[in-house]
Amino acid sequence: MSKKIFNSIWVVALAVLLASLVFIMGITYSYFSDVQEAQLRIETELAAKGTAMDGADYLDGLGEKNYRITWIGRDGTVLYDSQADSAEMENHLEREEVQQALKTGHGESCRYSKTLSEELLYCAELLPDGTVVRLSSVRSTVPMLLLGFAQPIAIVAVLALALSFWLAARLSKKIVEPINALDPDKPSDYIGKEAYTEIEPLLLKMRMQQNEIAKNQAELEKTSQIRQEFTANASHELKTPLHAISGYAELLENGMVKQSDIRPFAGKIRLEAQRMTQLVGDIIDLTQLDGGADGMQWELCDLKSIAENAADSLQSAAAESSVELTVSGESASVRGIPQVLYSIVYNLCDNAIKYNRPDGKVSVSVAKEPSSVRLCVADTGIGISEEHQSRIFERFYRVDKSRSKEVGGTGLGLSIVKHGLMIHHARLELDSAPGKGTIFTIHFPTAE
Ligand code: ADP
């Protein structure tokens, strides 16, 4: 970067230098041309005056070297020339400057001489006797001028080159220094400092991105920790029924079970296997929801029908626990994943039956609200005390472990509910008091 900045400054300085030189040369050339013309005019006037008084003697006496002096007679014959033999010269009457002088008293022209490959300036003045005095001089061309200025130009160019080199090196160092000194891990340290004003937007962006990365990192670590804990807990939960099954099988294998106890033993094995199936099913559901329910179909669902279906599947379990399970309310559309909505209602109703009392009630209701659809699952069960209310949605968290095991709970039901609700952007309210019962109220966004 430093090299790039240096090169840019260096090139710019060089370009400015060259442009200034060309510009100055242009101005100097035009100035010198004007001065030369003015001088030629004055000299011509003086020579004309002298010639009018003394004729060719005056011109001879001048011994002029810088100008060519020609005296032209009234008929165009050359009477005198300072550089050639006048007798051999052609008639000069038709020369532009001579014609002009004859008409107006003064004439000027500028011609390019092919033989000398330079520009010649002519100035002519009419004398009172009708003859014309003409002076000419070589106009300095740009290369001639450059040649004359070669030495000062070279000195200025070398000085300017050295100066721009030094400036480019200093400037590029000064620009890059604060950037090199910057610690990209601590952008906040440089915000507000004078040397970093220009790159402050970049520093602010860096800080924002670093905060974002830190946040994401923390979230990732938390998720990874939850996953690890979940795997450990799930393995532990699976081990318990597996141990029980292999224990019962071993007893049966060794003939340690009486003939009359074989059936109850087989029943126990089936129950433990059922628990495992239930647990594995819940783990699969949860894993799927954890991945954001990818690939699952979203559609318009009637929440009342879903509630009725879930309740139908649980009627026999409710009857076994002497609990009355009812569904009421109106049809209401919700945009969602039918299986997930079903498992939300199913798990809430299942809990409401499991943690109820004999002759208790579970009422499910669906109602339309101005901007949402409300699902309510209320029971007359044992309730949940305040301190457990925020924790029951954690994986494998149970208020009463033995009661949960006894009623076939996996500890994952409410985690599945929580994840399902998150996917559907639904809001949950929990109202519960020990001994009185529990009401789960969910607000789904309306399908419109
Ligand atoms: P489980 O499989 O143990 O029922 P859940 O995640 O469904 O696991 O519920 C977590 C815990 O919350 C349960 O063990 C129970 O203690 C408590 N719980 C859930 N629903 C109710 C309810 N309707 N009434 C009382 N306690 C409940």
PDB file of N, CA and C and ligand atoms in Angstrom, residues 351-352 354-355 379 382-384 392 397-400 404 409-414 438 440, ligand 1:
ATOM      1  N   ASN A 351     -49.848 -33.723  28.881  1.00  0.00           N
ATOM      2  CA  ASN A 351     -49.420 -33.270  30.210  1.00  0.00           C
ATOM      3  C   ASN A 351     -50.622 -32.967  31.100  1.00  0.00           C
ATOM      4  N   ALA A 352     -51.607 -32.270  30.490  1.00  0.00           N
ATOM      5  CA  ALA A 352     -52.788 -31.873  31.271  1.00  0.00           C
ATOM      6  C   ALA A 352     -53.508 -33.106  31.833  1.00  0.00           C
ATOM      7  N   LYS A 354     -51.842 -36.205  32.291  1.00  0.00           N
ATOM      8  CA  LYS A 354     -50.878 -36.889  33.159  1.00  0.00           C
ATOM      9  C   LYS A 354     -50.771 -36.229  34.533  1.00  0.00           C
ATOM     10  N   TYR A 355     -50.767 -34.911  34.564  1.00  0.00           N
ATOM     11  CA  TYR A 355     -50.582 -34.210  35.853  1.00  0.00           C
ATOM     12  C   TYR A 355     -51.913 -33.680  36.387  1.00  0.00           C
ATOM     13  N   ASP A 379     -56.286 -27.180  32.639  1.00  0.00           N
ATOM     14  CA  ASP A 379     -56.590 -28.403  33.396  1.00  0.00           C
ATOM     15  C   ASP A 379     -56.850 -28.080  34.847  1.00  0.00           C
ATOM     16  N   ILE A 382     -52.492 -30.747  39.174  1.00  0.00           N
ATOM     17  CA  ILE A 382     -51.684 -30.442  40.363  1.00  0.00           C
ATOM     18  C   ILE A 382     -51.042 -29.052  40.308  1.00  0.00           C
ATOM     19  N   GLY A 383     -50.971 -28.433  39.128  1.00  0.00           N
ATOM     20  CA  GLY A 383     -50.397 -27.082  39.007  1.00  0.00           C
ATOM     21  C   GLY A 383     -48.867 -27.090  39.077  1.00  0.00           C
ATOM     22  N   ILE A 384     -48.305 -25.975  38.777  1.00  0.00           N
ATOM     23  CA  ILE A 384     -46.833 -25.841  38.783  1.00  0.00           C
ATOM     24  C   ILE A 384     -46.489 -24.617  39.626  1.00  0.00           C
ATOM     25  N   ILE A 392     -39.641 -25.419  33.244  1.00  0.00           N
ATOM     26  CA  ILE A 392     -40.254 -26.648  32.707  1.00  0.00           C
ATOM     27  C   ILE A 392     -40.081 -26.814  31.199  1.00  0.00           C
ATOM     28  N   TYR A 397     -36.263 -31.428  31.945  1.00  0.00           N
ATOM     29  CA  TYR A 397     -36.561 -30.861  33.269  1.00  0.00           C
ATOM     30  C   TYR A 397     -37.929 -31.353  33.726  1.00  0.00           C
ATOM     31  N   ARG A 398     -37.963 -31.892  34.921  1.00  0.00           N
ATOM     32  CA  ARG A 398     -39.239 -32.352  35.475  1.00  0.00           C
ATOM     33  C   ARG A 398     -39.376 -31.806  36.885  1.00  0.00           C
ATOM     34  N   VAL A 399     -40.605 -31.421  37.243  1.00  0.00           N
ATOM     35  CA  VAL A 399     -40.823 -30.905  38.606  1.00  0.00           C
ATOM     36  C   VAL A 399     -40.708 -32.073  39.587  1.00  0.00           C
ATOM     37  N   ASP A 400     -41.409 -33.151  39.236  1.00  0.00           N
ATOM     38  CA  ASP A 400     -41.398 -34.337  40.116  1.00  0.00           C
ATOM     39  C   ASP A 400     -40.971 -35.516  39.235  1.00  0.00           C
ATOM     40  N   SER A 404     -43.242 -38.082  36.899  1.00  0.00           N
ATOM     41  CA  SER A 404     -43.110 -38.034  35.442  1.00  0.00           C
ATOM     42  C   SER A 404     -42.824 -39.423  34.889  1.00  0.00           C
ATOM     43  N   GLY A 409     -43.611 -39.988  31.314  1.00  0.00           N
ATOM     44  CA  GLY A 409     -43.102 -38.733  30.723  1.00  0.00           C
ATOM     45  C   GLY A 409     -41.653 -38.895  30.280  1.00  0.00           C
ATOM     46  N   THR A 410     -41.283 -38.129  29.252  1.00  0.00           N
ATOM     47  CA  THR A 410     -39.891 -38.194  28.766  1.00  0.00           C
ATOM     48  C   THR A 410     -39.086 -36.963  29.202  1.00  0.00           C
ATOM     49  N   GLY A 411     -39.785 -35.924  29.655  1.00  0.00           N
ATOM     50  CA  GLY A 411     -39.097 -34.672  30.017  1.00  0.00           C
ATOM     51  C   GLY A 411     -38.826 -33.801  28.803  1.00  0.00           C
ATOM     52  N   LEU A 412     -39.366 -34.227  27.631  1.00  0.00           N
ATOM     53  CA  LEU A 412     -39.080 -33.455  26.401  1.00  0.00           C
ATOM     54  C   LEU A 412     -40.321 -32.778  25.820  1.00  0.00           C
ATOM     55  N   GLY A 413     -41.515 -33.153  26.358  1.00  0.00           N
ATOM     56  CA  GLY A 413     -42.780 -32.655  25.790  1.00  0.00           C
ATOM     57  C   GLY A 413     -42.812 -31.144  25.647  1.00  0.00           C
ATOM     58  N   LEU A 414     -42.516 -30.422  26.747  1.00  0.00           N
ATOM     59  CA  LEU A 414     -42.626 -28.955  26.688  1.00  0.00           C
ATOM     60  C   LEU A 414     -41.505 -28.309  25.875  1.00  0.00           C
ATOM     61  N   THR A 438     -53.607 -25.696  35.763  1.00  0.00           N
ATOM     62  CA  THR A 438     -52.697 -24.946  34.876  1.00  0.00           C
ATOM     63  C   THR A 438     -53.436 -24.536  33.613  1.00  0.00           C
ATOM     64  N   PHE A 440     -52.389 -23.142  29.818  1.00  0.00           N
ATOM     65  CA  PHE A 440     -51.413 -22.710  28.797  1.00  0.00           C
ATOM     66  C   PHE A 440     -52.211 -21.949  27.738  1.00  0.00           C
TER      67      PHE A 440
HETATM   68  P1  ADP B   1     -42.718 -34.807  30.907  1.00  0.00           P
HETATM   69  O1  ADP B   1     -42.467 -35.761  29.846  1.00  0.00           O
HETATM   70  O2  ADP B   1     -41.984 -35.104  32.157  1.00  0.00           O
HETATM   71  O3  ADP B   1     -44.132 -34.512  31.118  1.00  0.00           O
HETATM   72  P2  ADP B   1     -42.592 -32.146  29.867  1.00  0.00           P
HETATM   73  O4  ADP B   1     -41.495 -31.420  29.227  1.00  0.00           O
HETATM   74  O5  ADP B   1     -43.812 -32.355  29.081  1.00  0.00           O
HETATM   75  O6  ADP B   1     -41.974 -33.458  30.417  1.00  0.00           O
HETATM   76  O7  ADP B   1     -42.949 -31.353  31.164  1.00  0.00           O
HETATM   77  C1  ADP B   1     -41.959 -30.970  32.069  1.00  0.00           C
HETATM   78  C2  ADP B   1     -42.471 -30.968  33.475  1.00  0.00           C
HETATM   79  O8  ADP B   1     -43.408 -29.897  33.654  1.00  0.00           O
HETATM   80  C3  ADP B   1     -43.219 -32.194  33.841  1.00  0.00           C
HETATM   81  O9  ADP B   1     -42.364 -33.194  34.301  1.00  0.00           O
HETATM   82  C4  ADP B   1     -44.156 -31.707  34.923  1.00  0.00           C
HETATM   83  O10 ADP B   1     -43.484 -31.717  36.167  1.00  0.00           O
HETATM   84  C5  ADP B   1     -44.427 -30.271  34.553  1.00  0.00           C
HETATM   85  N1  ADP B   1     -45.728 -30.111  33.866  1.00  0.00           N
HETATM   86  C6  ADP B   1     -45.919 -30.031  32.540  1.00  0.00           C
HETATM   87  N2  ADP B   1     -47.228 -29.848  32.254  1.00  0.00           N
HETATM   88  C7  ADP B   1     -47.872 -29.792  33.447  1.00  0.00           C
HETATM   89  C8  ADP B   1     -49.239 -29.596  33.799  1.00  0.00           C
HETATM   90  N3  ADP B   1     -50.226 -29.443  32.918  1.00  0.00           N
HETATM   91  N4  ADP B   1     -49.535 -29.577  35.119  1.00  0.00           N
HETATM   92  C9  ADP B   1     -48.553 -29.742  36.028  1.00  0.00           C
HETATM   93  N5  ADP B   1     -47.262 -29.931  35.753  1.00  0.00           N
HETATM   94  C10 ADP B   1     -46.916 -29.950  34.471  1.00  0.00           C
END
